[in-house]
């Protein structure tokens, strides 16, 4: 089977699964007559989403901004800090265990602290997003850098290359597949972090992000709107994950044996 | 060929942490521009010797240095020295040409110049057409050729080769031996070749150092003229036989 057909299958299968689940849901709600307050029909949710499209579009944009900014900060900080920790044994011994422990602190518990530091609003959402997304990037960067082939390092040592040159031309490229893996995990976490940040920082008013839309709709007992906002939260995560995966694949394909076969064929 | 320096190794010893003595008072000379082979059982310290020469490992005592004609010495690391390891050690994400150009890149040669030079070296090595391939798209023997081309690109004064043929089949080995000879002759470098193979050593070397457990057992001067060595001749077989005899003696095996 060729790659194009494989790709189509990879897209079609989950789409069909989602449609089947939605149809089953719709049928179950109609059959059981369960209250729309507990479980609204998918068609009603869709209708609500359409009616509140201006509000939801605005909210999605805000949440996506927070998640994207948080992800960008986490990526930069994770790769830079990871490189320093991997390069300097002192940092590796002191900071890395600390980072591992800090990672165990639940974000929800830290979030109020972020409000104190960053105030009510977007900065807190960005900070919360960055805080949860940074660790997988950090860990995978350190992992990637530490598993660089020592034989290749000797090639650079023989050429008297500086640590900076070696980092740019060997360590970082060699770690690309590992870092991309970390970034993909971070993409999902960045959205979760942004929404938790929105929950605690409670900003918005007329320009509410998705986290606030969910909370407000819950208080107003508008379950259909809760579902609609949650669906959009998921799609922001899905979008970010998709973008990172695609970019990561484009970046890392030279490293990947299967991509090399493909390049071979194309020649 | 004598614009290249001779190399003197004197009293070289190396004891690793944990007490393994990999080299004990090893001394020899590499004549300027010559090809000297080192042969010996695995674990006798060949790689360690080469790594110390390259500055990748520290000697416990003794030294391996350039020997100038006036008798003065200079650390090997200060000169143009290149190493070809047992494995090709190519950067998997770089094309052949960018791998070959790497030493020039690290030496700060500008892109256009280093690519031109790398391209010339690649063509001379019979690798034309592979410039834009990735290492994973090449056979083991081809990768080794690329690695050899990379050692040549900086025009080295000293060339250290650590069993470059150990991971290829006999057929590819013969082809690689031709390539090693070419690399040596083109560069004119003072060359040290570590090998497992007696016939390879006899085919390529001016003289062969036979090692035995961290020490030099003896040195055999190959009596065949360079440029006139044919594995299928009787003279070649005789030479191989002599080296075999010395090896057997080193190994403590009784021969007729
Ligand atoms: N980094 C090291 N630490 C400790 N022992 C080593 C190290 N490198 C090599 N040795 C030991 O030194 C001896 C010589 O090894 P090596 O030079 O690799 O032999 P050869 O290349 O002749 O097969 C072996 O006994 C080996 O186990
Ligand atoms: Mg060895």
XYZ file of C-alpha atoms and ligand atoms in Angstrom:
551
model
C 0.000 0.000 0.000
C 1.366 3.433 -0.814
C 1.821 6.247 1.627
C -1.033 8.415 0.323
C -3.564 5.638 0.833
C -2.133 5.056 4.298
C -2.532 8.728 5.155
C -6.130 8.790 3.948
C -6.914 5.771 6.084
C -5.315 7.409 9.081
C -7.672 10.379 8.698
C -10.827 8.583 7.643
C -10.886 5.948 10.377
C -11.093 8.313 13.372
C -13.563 10.617 11.573
C -15.885 7.677 10.987
C -15.490 6.625 14.616
C -16.460 10.118 15.822
C -19.518 10.208 13.551
C -20.670 6.804 14.781
C -20.256 7.852 18.421
C -22.182 11.105 17.839
C -25.010 9.225 16.110
C -25.173 6.724 18.978
C -25.224 9.558 21.486
C -28.041 11.298 19.656
C -30.057 8.093 19.470
C -29.447 7.246 23.130
C -30.578 10.698 24.322
C -33.761 10.511 22.237
C -34.481 6.932 23.304
C -33.942 7.458 27.035
C -35.401 10.968 27.197
C -32.597 12.047 29.531
C -32.771 15.707 30.570
C -30.869 18.099 28.234
C -29.415 19.647 31.395
C -27.529 16.396 32.030
C -26.773 15.431 28.458
C -27.824 17.596 25.538
C -28.134 16.131 22.042
C -25.184 16.637 19.704
C -27.467 18.482 17.265
C -28.498 20.905 20.019
C -24.849 21.453 20.936
C -24.058 22.172 17.313
C -26.932 24.633 17.111
C -25.791 26.424 20.272
C -22.254 26.612 18.968
C -23.514 28.205 15.807
C -25.670 30.716 17.659
C -22.825 31.665 20.024
C -20.238 31.629 17.266
C -19.026 35.179 17.845
C -18.450 34.544 21.553
C -16.886 31.126 20.974
C -14.664 32.300 18.141
C -13.320 35.081 20.300
C -12.830 32.707 23.232
C -11.063 30.108 21.099
C -8.711 32.711 19.703
C -7.832 33.871 23.218
C -7.206 30.394 24.558
C -5.226 29.461 21.468
C -3.082 32.572 21.937
C -2.366 31.663 25.548
C -1.582 28.041 24.689
C 0.612 28.991 21.732
C 2.530 31.587 23.727
C 2.910 29.160 26.636
C 4.096 26.450 24.266
C 6.612 28.783 22.615
C 8.040 29.854 25.970
C 8.153 26.249 27.206
C 9.946 25.147 24.022
C 12.590 27.856 24.218
C 13.148 27.516 27.959
C 13.073 23.710 27.789
C 15.659 23.435 25.017
C 17.980 26.105 26.432
C 17.780 24.918 30.047
C 18.000 21.294 28.923
C 21.139 22.054 26.927
C 22.760 23.798 29.874
C 21.833 21.013 32.249
C 23.137 18.359 29.856
C 26.355 20.277 29.247
C 27.274 21.168 32.815
C 27.639 18.291 35.282
C 27.136 20.668 38.227
C 23.732 21.712 36.930
C 22.871 18.133 36.066
C 23.467 17.023 39.621
C 21.802 19.990 41.298
C 19.029 21.248 39.035
C 17.786 18.136 37.326
C 16.575 16.315 40.446
C 14.993 19.578 41.530
C 13.172 19.933 38.223
C 11.910 16.372 38.540
C 10.491 17.116 41.977
C 8.960 20.431 40.907
C 7.236 18.604 38.108
C 5.339 16.604 40.719
C 3.693 19.743 42.120
C 0.187 19.821 40.651
C -0.460 22.773 38.401
C -3.874 23.424 39.907
C -2.183 24.013 43.254
C 0.404 26.366 41.783
C -2.022 28.293 39.601
C -3.211 30.681 42.364
C 0.413 31.620 42.930
C 0.683 32.509 39.269
C -2.303 34.826 39.713
C -0.462 36.582 42.523
C 2.577 37.032 40.289
C 0.961 37.717 36.960
C -2.435 39.165 37.879
C -5.835 38.368 36.451
C -5.643 37.826 32.722
C -3.763 36.466 29.784
C -0.258 36.506 31.338
C -1.374 34.033 34.007
C -2.870 31.717 31.403
C 0.364 31.884 29.408
C 2.451 31.258 32.520
C 0.335 28.279 33.575
C 0.597 26.888 30.072
C 4.383 27.305 29.995
C 4.830 25.810 33.468
C 3.208 22.494 32.584
C 4.571 22.303 29.052
C 8.200 22.972 29.922
C 9.041 19.715 31.634
C 8.623 17.259 28.753
C 10.699 19.563 26.541
C 13.383 19.826 29.198
C 13.455 16.092 29.868
C 13.513 15.075 26.216
C 16.209 17.638 25.401
C 18.438 16.329 28.175
C 17.697 12.785 27.086
C 18.506 13.533 23.465
C 21.704 15.396 24.243
C 22.988 12.758 26.595
C 22.521 9.990 24.069
C 24.550 11.657 21.319
C 26.979 9.100 19.887
C 30.326 9.585 21.708
C 32.057 8.468 18.523
C 30.668 11.470 16.683
C 31.745 13.719 19.520
C 35.292 12.521 18.999
C 35.139 13.656 15.384
C 34.446 17.145 16.722
C 37.087 16.834 19.429
C 39.687 15.941 16.788
C 38.795 19.109 14.910
C 39.186 21.148 18.129
C 35.578 22.323 17.813
C 34.314 24.604 20.583
C 31.427 23.398 22.797
C 29.191 25.961 21.113
C 30.055 24.733 17.629
C 29.554 21.147 18.697
C 26.181 21.998 20.195
C 25.024 23.637 16.994
C 26.402 21.158 14.522
C 26.167 17.888 16.422
C 24.351 17.811 19.747
C 21.255 19.726 18.736
C 20.714 18.086 15.330
C 21.321 14.654 16.842
C 18.672 15.394 19.465
C 15.998 16.555 17.054
C 13.935 13.342 17.132
C 13.952 13.274 20.941
C 13.092 16.969 21.207
C 10.244 16.632 18.720
C 8.772 13.858 20.866
C 8.922 16.161 23.876
C 7.361 19.023 21.925
C 4.422 16.861 20.885
C 3.668 16.014 24.491
C 4.145 19.660 25.431
C 1.619 20.773 22.780
C -1.218 18.908 24.506
C -0.134 20.032 27.963
C 0.118 23.673 26.879
C -3.622 23.787 26.162
C -4.478 22.112 29.467
C -2.242 24.603 31.258
C -3.807 27.584 29.510
C -7.310 26.517 30.496
C -6.346 25.859 34.112
C -4.767 29.309 34.121
C -7.994 30.795 32.787
C -10.033 28.998 35.451
C -8.071 30.557 38.287
C -7.366 33.938 36.797
C -11.027 34.422 35.894
C -10.484 37.105 33.331
C -12.643 38.060 30.457
C -15.936 39.777 30.953
C -17.076 40.373 27.419
C -13.859 38.898 26.025
C -13.757 35.580 27.861
C -11.425 32.752 26.874
C -12.715 29.172 26.624
C -11.904 28.327 30.252
C -14.133 31.159 31.418
C -16.878 30.346 28.915
C -16.984 26.813 30.367
C -17.235 28.130 33.937
C -19.867 30.764 33.135
C -21.987 28.370 31.099
C -21.864 25.874 33.972
C -23.102 28.493 36.458
C -25.876 29.436 34.089
C -26.770 25.755 33.723
C -26.190 25.884 29.958
C -24.837 22.383 29.504
C -24.989 22.649 25.718
C -22.630 25.632 25.795
C -20.315 23.794 28.230
C -20.085 20.960 25.721
C -19.511 23.350 22.854
C -16.684 25.150 24.662
C -15.100 21.877 25.750
C -15.172 20.651 22.159
C -13.331 23.799 21.122
C -10.771 23.363 23.927
C -10.083 19.914 22.527
C -9.802 21.240 19.001
C -7.271 23.870 20.070
C -5.207 21.061 21.589
C -5.670 18.933 18.520
C -4.680 21.784 16.233
C -1.527 22.597 18.175
C -0.585 18.935 18.356
C -1.160 18.594 14.629
C 0.963 21.611 13.771
C 3.801 20.462 16.033
C 3.641 16.906 14.696
C 3.724 18.066 11.096
C 6.530 20.554 11.634
C 8.365 17.968 13.699
C 8.025 15.403 10.985
C 9.270 17.822 8.351
C 12.208 18.700 10.553
C 13.050 15.177 11.676
C 12.448 13.209 8.522
C 16.102 13.168 7.595
C 16.715 11.378 10.860
C 14.024 8.810 10.306
C 14.940 5.621 8.437
C 11.543 5.320 6.718
C 11.796 8.871 5.393
C 15.202 8.029 4.036
C 13.750 5.157 2.039
C 11.280 7.585 0.594
C 13.970 10.055 -0.366
C 15.828 7.220 -2.000
C 12.830 6.323 -4.136
C 12.255 9.907 -5.153
C 15.739 10.314 -6.569
C 57.297 12.817 0.643
C 59.639 14.123 3.283
C 57.743 17.369 3.775
C 55.676 15.231 6.149
C 57.103 14.732 9.619
C 58.288 11.487 11.116
C 56.652 10.332 14.325
C 58.448 9.030 17.354
C 56.765 6.999 20.038
C 58.899 6.505 23.081
C 58.292 4.655 26.297
C 54.546 4.924 25.950
C 52.549 3.361 28.765
C 48.901 3.529 29.584
C 47.189 2.163 32.652
C 43.440 2.590 32.768
C 41.432 3.199 35.884
C 40.795 -0.201 37.360
C 44.359 -1.247 36.660
C 44.198 -2.538 33.081
C 47.595 -1.925 31.569
C 46.860 -1.363 27.891
C 50.357 -0.277 26.868
C 53.704 -1.000 28.488
C 56.756 0.928 27.403
C 55.935 0.980 23.701
C 58.517 2.587 21.420
C 58.733 2.802 17.648
C 59.243 5.215 14.789
C 57.066 6.046 11.861
C 59.257 7.215 8.984
C 58.119 10.400 7.251
C 55.545 9.672 4.598
C 55.641 5.922 5.246
C 52.840 3.483 5.910
C 53.354 1.413 9.011
C 50.929 -1.278 10.055
C 50.259 -2.499 13.564
C 48.967 -5.982 13.916
C 48.133 -7.962 17.007
C 45.390 -9.820 18.816
C 42.372 -7.884 19.974
C 42.807 -6.288 23.356
C 46.576 -5.849 22.921
C 46.296 -2.059 23.011
C 46.240 -1.059 19.329
C 43.239 1.230 19.599
C 44.534 2.729 22.829
C 47.829 3.542 21.130
C 46.052 5.236 18.263
C 43.752 7.172 20.581
C 46.695 8.468 22.588
C 48.359 9.553 19.360
C 45.173 11.404 18.420
C 44.936 13.061 21.839
C 41.677 11.317 22.700
C 43.281 9.418 25.574
C 46.106 10.324 27.928
C 49.255 8.303 28.296
C 50.332 7.384 31.821
C 53.907 7.986 30.763
C 55.965 8.355 27.627
C 55.055 10.281 24.538
C 54.179 10.112 20.874
C 55.382 13.163 18.977
C 56.390 14.644 15.666
C 60.067 14.297 15.076
C 61.604 17.124 13.077
C 64.680 16.601 10.947
C 66.733 18.690 13.364
C 65.756 16.281 16.149
C 63.283 18.587 17.892
C 59.844 17.270 18.792
C 56.329 18.675 18.761
C 53.034 17.295 20.088
C 51.015 15.448 17.447
C 47.860 17.370 18.243
C 49.478 20.580 17.105
C 49.825 19.305 13.545
C 47.418 18.226 10.853
C 46.392 14.836 12.088
C 43.326 12.881 11.089
C 41.833 9.628 12.227
C 39.674 7.106 10.471
C 37.966 4.928 13.025
C 36.745 1.378 12.907
C 33.259 2.716 12.229
C 32.594 5.347 9.565
C 31.215 7.845 12.121
C 29.271 9.973 9.660
C 26.600 12.421 10.766
C 23.423 10.604 9.680
C 21.486 13.779 8.846
C 24.170 15.186 6.596
C 24.652 14.345 2.970
C 27.876 12.735 1.824
C 29.323 16.012 0.610
C 28.505 17.819 3.843
C 30.012 14.970 5.841
C 33.201 15.056 3.826
C 33.359 18.836 4.134
C 32.844 18.761 7.923
C 36.522 19.006 8.973
C 36.917 22.036 6.705
C 33.723 23.539 8.063
C 35.024 23.131 11.615
C 38.294 24.721 10.536
C 36.363 27.767 9.342
C 36.749 27.334 5.581
C 33.949 29.122 3.753
C 31.116 27.145 2.236
C 31.929 27.498 -1.432
C 35.569 26.555 -0.962
C 34.981 23.600 1.286
C 32.293 22.179 -0.981
C 34.543 22.456 -4.001
C 37.314 20.699 -2.127
C 34.989 18.012 -0.769
C 33.571 17.452 -4.217
C 37.026 16.955 -5.688
C 37.940 14.460 -2.963
C 34.680 12.579 -3.451
C 35.193 12.310 -7.188
C 38.754 11.120 -6.739
C 37.480 8.433 -4.370
C 35.156 7.116 -7.058
C 32.136 8.243 -5.106
C 30.815 10.630 -7.719
C 27.031 10.668 -7.759
C 26.687 10.019 -4.022
C 27.283 13.652 -2.997
C 23.685 14.303 -2.078
C 22.905 10.963 -0.505
C 22.554 10.330 3.187
C 24.812 7.792 4.918
C 21.861 5.463 5.538
C 21.448 5.143 1.794
C 24.963 3.745 1.340
C 26.449 0.301 1.916
C 28.932 -0.281 4.734
C 31.855 -0.255 2.317
C 30.685 2.973 0.712
C 30.304 4.631 4.109
C 33.883 3.676 4.912
C 35.009 5.231 1.629
C 33.221 8.418 2.594
C 34.984 8.344 5.962
C 38.321 7.908 4.177
C 37.479 10.780 1.871
C 36.741 12.890 4.929
C 40.205 12.201 6.389
C 41.721 13.295 3.113
C 39.871 16.570 2.771
C 42.128 18.497 5.160
C 45.309 17.248 3.492
C 46.671 15.581 6.645
C 50.311 15.226 7.615
C 49.584 12.223 9.801
C 46.902 9.667 9.118
C 45.776 7.188 11.752
C 43.588 4.314 10.590
C 41.995 1.983 13.137
C 40.886 -1.247 11.458
C 38.958 0.600 8.759
C 38.127 -2.692 7.031
C 37.090 -4.743 10.034
C 33.357 -4.428 9.446
C 33.271 -5.253 5.736
C 33.442 -8.501 3.802
C 36.610 -9.841 2.194
C 35.589 -8.626 -1.245
C 34.894 -5.065 -0.099
C 38.045 -5.165 1.989
C 40.201 -5.663 -1.097
C 38.572 -2.672 -2.735
C 38.977 -0.585 0.402
C 42.653 -1.566 0.602
C 43.162 -0.109 -2.846
C 41.438 3.030 -1.639
C 43.576 3.214 1.497
C 46.697 2.927 -0.622
C 45.427 5.700 -2.866
C 44.583 7.922 0.107
C 48.013 7.364 1.563
C 49.780 8.065 -1.705
C 47.726 11.126 -2.565
C 48.183 12.677 0.868
C 51.759 11.566 1.324
C 50.884 11.422 4.999
C 52.860 9.560 7.596
C 50.395 6.762 8.140
C 49.689 4.275 10.881
C 47.299 1.470 10.019
C 45.881 -0.788 12.706
C 44.635 -4.042 11.272
C 43.696 -7.615 12.070
C 44.570 -8.891 8.681
C 48.071 -10.086 7.789
C 47.433 -9.910 4.068
C 46.147 -6.371 4.388
C 49.266 -5.374 6.308
C 51.552 -7.035 3.769
C 49.633 -5.470 0.904
C 49.870 -1.929 2.232
C 52.690 -1.438 4.705
C 56.372 -0.602 4.483
C 56.840 -2.223 7.826
C 54.673 -4.097 10.277
C 54.754 -3.734 14.038
C 53.594 -6.916 15.700
C 52.105 -6.338 19.125
C 51.483 -8.742 21.913
C 49.724 -7.916 25.156
C 50.473 -4.211 25.501
C 53.965 -4.495 24.086
C 55.777 -4.434 20.768
C 56.771 -7.999 19.995
C 58.813 -7.317 16.880
C 58.891 -5.288 13.696
C 58.815 -6.826 10.253
C 60.039 -4.872 7.241
C 58.093 -5.818 4.137
C 60.547 -6.656 1.374
C 58.115 -6.257 -1.510
C 58.352 -2.999 -3.445
C 55.451 -0.624 -2.993
C 53.376 -0.314 -6.119
C 54.230 -3.861 -7.113
C 52.211 -5.937 -4.728
C 49.887 -8.591 -5.945
C 48.077 -10.832 -3.515
C 48.145 -13.705 -5.972
C 51.915 -13.971 -6.369
C 54.216 -16.396 -4.649
C 56.380 -13.581 -3.261
C 53.330 -12.121 -1.596
C 52.433 -15.458 -0.042
C 55.968 -15.876 1.242
C 55.849 -12.476 2.856
C 52.515 -13.296 4.469
C 53.996 -16.538 5.696
C 56.883 -14.750 7.380
C 54.558 -12.402 9.189
C 52.356 -15.352 10.171
C 55.398 -17.039 11.636
C 56.199 -13.986 13.718
C 52.587 -13.809 14.859
C 52.561 -17.461 15.796
C 55.716 -16.925 17.770
C 54.102 -13.987 19.542
C 51.053 -16.074 20.294
C 53.201 -18.900 21.627
C 51.920 -21.304 18.981
C 54.383 -23.913 17.808
C 55.134 -23.916 14.070
C 57.058 -26.376 11.922
N 38.552 3.359 28.442
C 39.043 2.187 28.912
N 38.962 1.909 30.229
C 39.456 0.751 30.712
N 40.019 -0.200 29.970
C 40.122 0.005 28.649
C 39.632 1.213 28.039
N 39.866 1.150 26.712
C 40.472 -0.036 26.493
N 40.638 -0.726 27.651
C 41.305 -2.012 27.796
O 42.619 -1.881 27.314
C 43.004 -3.027 26.583
C 43.405 -2.659 25.180
O 42.244 -2.252 24.448
P 42.314 -1.760 22.937
O 43.376 -0.743 22.818
O 40.963 -1.374 22.546
O 42.756 -3.099 22.187
P 42.742 -3.434 20.640
O 42.377 -2.225 19.871
O 44.122 -3.911 20.368
O 41.779 -4.551 20.449
C 41.836 -3.993 26.649
O 42.071 -4.910 27.674
C 40.675 -3.099 26.973
O 39.705 -3.812 27.696
Mg 40.695 -1.908 18.514
